[in-house]
Coordinates of C-alpha atoms in Angstrom, one line a residue:
M163 CA -31.7 -12.7 12.4
K164 CA -35.3 -13.4 13.3
R165 CA -37.5 -10.4 14.1
L166 CA -41.2 -9.6 14.7
L167 CA -42.9 -6.9 12.7
T168 CA -46.3 -5.6 13.6
C169 CA -47.1 -5.3 10.0
A170 CA -45.4 -6.1 6.7
A171 CA -45.3 -3.4 4.0
M172 CA -46.7 -4.4 0.6
L173 CA -44.6 -3.7 -2.4
A174 CA -46.4 -1.9 -5.2
L175 CA -44.6 -2.1 -8.5
S176 CA -47.3 -0.7 -10.7
S177 CA -46.0 1.1 -13.7
P178 CA -47.0 4.6 -14.8
A179 CA -50.0 4.7 -17.1
M180 CA -47.7 6.1 -19.8
A181 CA -44.0 6.0 -19.0
Q182 CA -42.7 9.2 -20.5
S183 CA -39.6 11.2 -19.6
I184 CA -40.6 13.7 -17.0
M185 CA -37.2 15.3 -16.6
T186 CA -33.8 15.0 -18.2
Y187 CA -31.5 12.2 -17.3
E188 CA -29.0 14.6 -15.8
E189 CA -31.7 16.1 -13.6
A190 CA -32.9 12.7 -12.5
L191 CA -29.3 11.5 -11.7
A192 CA -28.7 14.6 -9.6
C193 CA -31.9 14.0 -7.7
V194 CA -31.2 10.3 -7.1
E195 CA -27.7 11.1 -5.8
R196 CA -29.2 13.7 -3.4
V197 CA -32.5 12.0 -2.4
V198 CA -32.2 8.3 -2.8
P199 CA -28.6 7.4 -3.3
A200 CA -27.5 3.8 -3.6
E201 CA -25.7 4.1 -0.2
L202 CA -29.1 3.9 1.4
Y203 CA -29.8 0.4 0.2
V204 CA -26.5 -1.1 -1.3
T205 CA -23.3 -2.1 0.4
N206 CA -20.1 -4.0 -0.5
A207 CA -18.9 -4.0 3.1
L208 CA -19.7 -7.7 3.8
L209 CA -17.7 -9.1 1.0
P210 CA -14.6 -11.1 2.0
S211 CA -11.0 -10.1 1.3
E212 CA -8.4 -12.7 0.4
A213 CA -7.3 -12.8 4.0
D214 CA -10.9 -13.6 5.1
L215 CA -11.0 -16.7 3.0
V216 CA -8.4 -18.7 5.0
D217 CA -8.4 -20.2 8.5
I218 CA -12.1 -20.2 8.8
L219 CA -13.5 -21.4 12.1
P220 CA -17.2 -21.9 12.8
M221 CA -19.2 -20.0 15.4
E222 CA -19.7 -21.7 18.7
E223 CA -23.4 -22.2 18.1
T224 CA -24.9 -23.2 14.8
V225 CA -27.4 -20.7 13.3
E226 CA -30.1 -21.7 10.8
L227 CA -31.0 -19.2 8.1
R228 CA -33.9 -19.3 5.6
V229 CA -33.0 -17.9 2.2
G230 CA -35.8 -16.8 -0.1
L231 CA -34.7 -17.5 -3.7
S232 CA -35.5 -15.3 -6.7
W233 CA -36.9 -18.3 -8.6
V234 CA -37.6 -22.0 -8.3
L235 CA -34.9 -24.5 -7.6
D236 CA -33.0 -24.5 -10.9
D237 CA -29.4 -23.9 -12.0
G238 CA -29.6 -20.2 -11.3
H239 CA -28.8 -20.9 -7.6
S240 CA -25.6 -23.0 -8.1
H241 CA -23.6 -20.9 -5.6
F242 CA -26.0 -21.8 -2.8
Y243 CA -26.0 -25.5 -3.7
N244 CA -22.2 -25.5 -3.8
A245 CA -22.0 -23.7 -0.4
I246 CA -24.2 -26.4 1.1
E247 CA -22.7 -29.4 -0.7
Q248 CA -19.0 -28.4 -0.2
G249 CA -19.6 -27.5 3.5
Y250 CA -18.9 -23.8 3.2
F251 CA -21.9 -22.9 5.3
A252 CA -21.0 -25.6 7.8
D253 CA -17.5 -24.1 8.0
E254 CA -19.1 -20.9 9.3
G255 CA -21.5 -22.6 11.7
I256 CA -24.5 -22.0 9.5
T257 CA -27.3 -24.2 8.2
V258 CA -29.4 -23.0 5.3
E259 CA -33.0 -23.7 4.2
L260 CA -33.5 -22.7 0.6
V261 CA -37.1 -21.4 0.1
P262 CA -38.1 -21.3 -3.6
G263 CA -39.4 -18.3 -5.3
G264 CA -41.3 -18.1 -8.6
P265 CA -44.5 -16.6 -10.0
G266 CA -46.4 -14.8 -7.3
V267 CA -43.7 -15.1 -4.7
N268 CA -42.0 -11.9 -3.6
H269 CA -39.3 -12.6 -1.1
I270 CA -38.5 -8.9 -0.5
Q271 CA -41.9 -8.9 1.2
T272 CA -41.3 -12.1 3.1
L273 CA -37.9 -10.7 4.2
A274 CA -39.5 -7.6 5.6
G275 CA -42.1 -9.7 7.3
G276 CA -39.5 -11.9 9.0
V277 CA -40.5 -15.1 7.1
V278 CA -37.0 -15.4 5.6
D279 CA -33.7 -14.1 6.8
V280 CA -32.1 -13.4 3.4
A281 CA -33.8 -12.7 0.1
V282 CA -32.6 -12.8 -3.5
A283 CA -34.1 -10.2 -5.8
S284 CA -34.4 -11.2 -9.4
A285 CA -33.8 -7.6 -10.4
G286 CA -31.8 -5.0 -8.5
S287 CA -34.2 -2.3 -9.8
Y288 CA -36.9 -3.6 -7.5
L289 CA -35.0 -2.3 -4.5
P290 CA -35.2 1.5 -5.1
R291 CA -38.8 1.0 -6.2
A292 CA -39.5 -0.9 -3.0
I293 CA -38.1 1.7 -0.7
T294 CA -39.8 4.5 -2.5
S295 CA -43.2 2.8 -3.0
P296 CA -46.3 4.5 -1.7
T297 CA -46.3 1.6 0.9
P298 CA -42.5 1.4 1.3
I299 CA -40.5 -1.5 2.5
E300 CA -37.9 0.1 4.7
G301 CA -34.6 -1.1 5.9
I302 CA -33.6 -3.4 3.1
M303 CA -30.0 -3.6 1.9
S304 CA -28.4 -5.3 -1.1
V305 CA -25.2 -6.9 0.2
G306 CA -24.0 -8.4 -3.1
S307 CA -25.1 -9.2 -6.6
V308 CA -24.2 -12.5 -8.3
L309 CA -24.6 -10.9 -11.7
K310 CA -23.1 -7.4 -12.5
G311 CA -25.3 -6.6 -15.5
G312 CA -28.6 -7.5 -17.1
P313 CA -29.0 -10.8 -19.1
A314 CA -32.5 -9.7 -20.3
A315 CA -32.9 -9.9 -24.1
F316 CA -35.5 -9.9 -26.8
I317 CA -35.0 -13.3 -28.4
T318 CA -36.2 -14.2 -31.9
I319 CA -36.2 -17.2 -34.2
D320 CA -37.5 -15.2 -37.2
E321 CA -35.3 -16.2 -40.2
E322 CA -35.3 -12.6 -41.4
L323 CA -33.7 -11.5 -38.1
L324 CA -31.0 -14.1 -37.8
G325 CA -27.3 -13.6 -38.4
R326 CA -27.1 -9.8 -38.0
E327 CA -26.9 -7.2 -35.2
L328 CA -30.3 -6.2 -34.1
T329 CA -31.5 -2.7 -33.0
P330 CA -34.6 -1.5 -31.4
Q331 CA -35.9 -0.6 -34.8
D332 CA -36.3 -4.3 -35.5
L333 CA -39.1 -4.4 -32.9
V334 CA -41.3 -2.0 -35.0
G335 CA -44.4 -3.6 -36.2
R336 CA -43.7 -6.8 -34.3
T337 CA -45.1 -8.6 -31.3
V338 CA -43.1 -9.1 -28.1
A339 CA -44.1 -11.7 -25.5
G340 CA -42.9 -11.7 -22.0
G341 CA -43.5 -11.2 -18.3
P342 CA -43.8 -8.3 -15.8
F343 CA -40.5 -6.7 -16.5
L344 CA -41.9 -5.5 -19.9
E345 CA -43.6 -2.7 -18.0
H346 CA -40.3 -0.9 -18.5
M347 CA -40.7 -1.2 -22.3
P348 CA -41.7 2.4 -22.8
I349 CA -38.2 3.4 -21.6
L350 CA -36.4 1.6 -24.4
L351 CA -38.9 2.7 -27.0
D352 CA -38.6 6.4 -26.0
R353 CA -34.8 6.2 -26.0
A354 CA -34.9 4.7 -29.5
G355 CA -37.2 7.4 -30.8
L356 CA -40.1 5.0 -31.1
D357 CA -43.7 5.1 -30.0
E358 CA -45.5 2.6 -27.7
S359 CA -47.9 1.9 -30.6
D360 CA -45.0 0.6 -32.7
V361 CA -44.8 -2.6 -30.7
T362 CA -47.4 -5.1 -29.6
I363 CA -46.9 -6.5 -26.1
I364 CA -48.5 -9.7 -25.0
N365 CA -48.3 -11.4 -21.6
A366 CA -46.6 -14.8 -21.7
G367 CA -45.3 -17.3 -19.3
F368 CA -41.7 -18.1 -18.6
T369 CA -41.1 -20.3 -21.6
P370 CA -40.7 -19.2 -25.2
D371 CA -43.7 -21.2 -26.4
A372 CA -45.2 -18.0 -28.0
L373 CA -42.3 -18.1 -30.5
F374 CA -42.8 -21.7 -31.4
A375 CA -46.6 -21.1 -31.9
G376 CA -46.0 -18.1 -34.1
A377 CA -47.9 -15.9 -31.6
A378 CA -44.9 -13.6 -31.1
D379 CA -41.9 -12.4 -33.1
F380 CA -39.7 -11.9 -29.9
Y381 CA -39.7 -13.4 -26.5
F382 CA -38.3 -11.3 -23.7
G383 CA -36.3 -13.5 -21.3
W384 CA -32.8 -14.1 -20.0
I385 CA -30.1 -14.8 -22.7
F386 CA -28.9 -18.0 -20.9
N387 CA -32.3 -19.4 -20.0
Q388 CA -34.9 -19.5 -22.8
T389 CA -32.3 -19.8 -25.5
R390 CA -31.5 -23.3 -24.3
A391 CA -35.1 -24.4 -24.8
I392 CA -35.0 -22.8 -28.3
S393 CA -31.9 -24.6 -29.3
A394 CA -33.3 -27.9 -28.0
Q395 CA -36.2 -27.4 -30.4
G396 CA -33.7 -27.2 -33.3
Y397 CA -34.1 -23.4 -33.9
E398 CA -31.4 -20.9 -34.5
W399 CA -31.9 -17.7 -32.6
N400 CA -30.8 -14.1 -32.4
A401 CA -31.2 -11.5 -29.6
L402 CA -31.3 -7.8 -28.9
M403 CA -29.9 -7.1 -25.4
W404 CA -32.1 -4.9 -23.2
G405 CA -29.4 -3.2 -21.1
P406 CA -27.6 -1.0 -23.8
H407 CA -31.0 0.4 -24.9
G408 CA -33.0 0.4 -21.7
F409 CA -31.0 0.3 -18.5
E410 CA -28.6 -2.2 -16.9
D411 CA -29.5 -4.1 -13.7
F412 CA -28.1 -6.2 -11.0
P413 CA -30.0 -9.5 -11.0
D414 CA -29.8 -12.0 -8.2
S415 CA -29.0 -9.4 -5.7
I416 CA -28.7 -10.8 -2.1
V417 CA -30.8 -8.7 0.3
M418 CA -30.8 -8.5 4.1
M419 CA -32.4 -6.2 6.6
Q420 CA -30.3 -3.3 7.9
E421 CA -31.3 -4.1 11.5
D422 CA -29.9 -7.6 11.1
L423 CA -26.7 -6.2 9.8
E424 CA -26.4 -3.9 12.8
E425 CA -27.3 -6.6 15.3
N426 CA -25.1 -9.4 13.9
E427 CA -22.7 -8.2 11.3
E428 CA -20.4 -11.3 11.9
L429 CA -23.2 -13.7 10.9
S430 CA -24.0 -11.7 7.8
M431 CA -20.3 -11.6 6.8
R432 CA -20.0 -15.3 7.4
F433 CA -23.0 -16.0 5.2
M434 CA -21.6 -13.9 2.4
R435 CA -18.2 -15.6 2.7
A436 CA -19.8 -19.0 2.2
V437 CA -21.7 -17.7 -0.9
H438 CA -18.5 -16.2 -2.3
R439 CA -16.8 -19.6 -2.0
G440 CA -19.8 -21.2 -3.7
I441 CA -19.4 -18.9 -6.7
E442 CA -15.6 -19.5 -6.8
F443 CA -16.3 -23.3 -6.8
M444 CA -18.7 -22.8 -9.7
L445 CA -16.1 -20.9 -11.7
E446 CA -13.2 -23.2 -10.9
N447 CA -15.0 -26.6 -11.0
P448 CA -17.9 -26.1 -13.5
E449 CA -18.4 -29.8 -14.2
Q450 CA -18.6 -30.8 -10.5
S451 CA -20.8 -27.8 -9.8
A452 CA -23.1 -28.8 -12.6
E453 CA -23.4 -32.3 -11.1
T454 CA -24.4 -30.7 -7.8
V455 CA -27.1 -28.7 -9.6
L456 CA -28.7 -31.9 -10.8
Q457 CA -29.0 -33.0 -7.2
Y458 CA -30.5 -29.8 -5.9
A459 CA -32.5 -28.3 -8.8
T460 CA -35.6 -30.4 -8.1
D461 CA -37.9 -27.9 -9.9
A462 CA -36.0 -28.3 -13.2
P463 CA -35.9 -32.0 -13.9
H464 CA -35.1 -31.3 -17.6
L465 CA -31.6 -30.1 -16.8
T466 CA -28.5 -31.9 -17.9
T467 CA -24.9 -31.4 -17.2
E468 CA -24.5 -29.9 -20.7
L469 CA -27.3 -27.4 -20.2
V470 CA -25.9 -26.2 -16.9
L471 CA -22.4 -25.8 -18.4
Q472 CA -24.0 -23.8 -21.3
R473 CA -25.5 -21.5 -18.7
Y474 CA -22.2 -21.1 -16.9
E475 CA -20.4 -20.2 -20.1
Q476 CA -22.9 -17.5 -21.0
Q477 CA -23.3 -16.0 -17.6
A478 CA -19.5 -15.9 -16.7
P479 CA -18.9 -12.4 -18.1
L480 CA -21.7 -11.0 -15.8
V481 CA -20.3 -12.9 -12.8
T482 CA -16.7 -11.7 -13.2
M483 CA -17.2 -8.4 -14.9
G484 CA -14.3 -5.9 -14.9
D485 CA -12.2 -5.3 -11.9
L486 CA -15.0 -5.9 -9.4
R487 CA -14.7 -8.7 -6.9
L488 CA -17.2 -11.5 -6.9
L489 CA -20.5 -10.2 -5.7
E490 CA -19.3 -6.6 -5.7
T491 CA -21.3 -3.9 -7.5
D492 CA -20.6 -0.3 -8.4
L493 CA -22.9 2.0 -6.4
A494 CA -22.6 4.7 -9.2
A495 CA -24.1 2.2 -11.6
W496 CA -27.0 1.6 -9.2
N497 CA -27.6 5.4 -9.2
E498 CA -27.6 5.5 -12.9
N499 CA -30.2 2.8 -13.2
T500 CA -32.4 4.4 -10.6
A501 CA -32.1 7.7 -12.4
T502 CA -33.6 6.1 -15.4
L503 CA -36.5 4.8 -13.4
L504 CA -37.1 8.2 -11.9
Q505 CA -36.8 10.0 -15.2
Y506 CA -39.6 7.9 -16.6
G507 CA -41.9 8.1 -13.7
F508 CA -41.3 4.7 -12.0
L509 CA -40.5 6.4 -8.7
P510 CA -43.6 8.5 -8.2
T511 CA -43.1 9.4 -4.6
V512 CA -39.6 10.8 -5.0
T513 CA -39.6 14.6 -4.9
C514 CA -36.6 16.5 -6.2
D515 CA -37.4 19.9 -4.9

């Protein structure tokens, strides 16, 4: 899968100065389906059938692949750890080096530059933005998503907000702490009939310390990540999910280069089969999978078996959603998400004329 590129495109994910609806959603969806449909950058063709999962023989020569992860080595990558530990990659004739991600690391860029062979995108919405950027990253393809919906949520420990269903109106007059994804906040506010001045946004790290310090009323994170730290501190919490009020997403999307798929489809399919088996193992053997996590998640020494199992329980509905196969995503849903980004000006180079 190695390749040489004369130059690597840089991904610009700058948000509009004021994200306002510039067209109707229906107009945006029609434009997306015509100009930048999901078929250009998403495929389910590499996912194994039931018949593909039996009688596996390795390739004649072992191939080493570098996988750029969406985050540091923690329990979010259980499927890769299982595929290594249980020998699923070895069954295919593949060895894997896991390259951590994290703050300041964009493995979509390193994939395009040939530094890694496979990348994991923390948000599927980054893909249409990457390919339509003023400096586009061309030829990337999502070949499967571990999660089939967004776990992003506004999490609070405010006693006044506990024990009831939250709505976007509960954000009014309050402070939200979070990371880069909050650039999309104007979408949620506009859809809720609110103004950007109704909510104060502050930049924060990837832990909910702003809640503990009283510096924020909400922390924007993943429902099965920061909530564990909150519970460990003895706090009760409540959450407003992002997806129903903003747009859904496909986190932990596995991304490859189209040229690699064309040149060696068998290798790509073998890789995805091993990952599929790693997810199956996590679902069918959660305790053993959690123990494997504790061996591999060297960047998260605080993890315990109980904490990993808690994550598994909370994320399971997003892993096995609906009638979709493991790793499969609905291309129509990708178009719907992209239409929202276009509607609010996050795809400035897309012309619908």
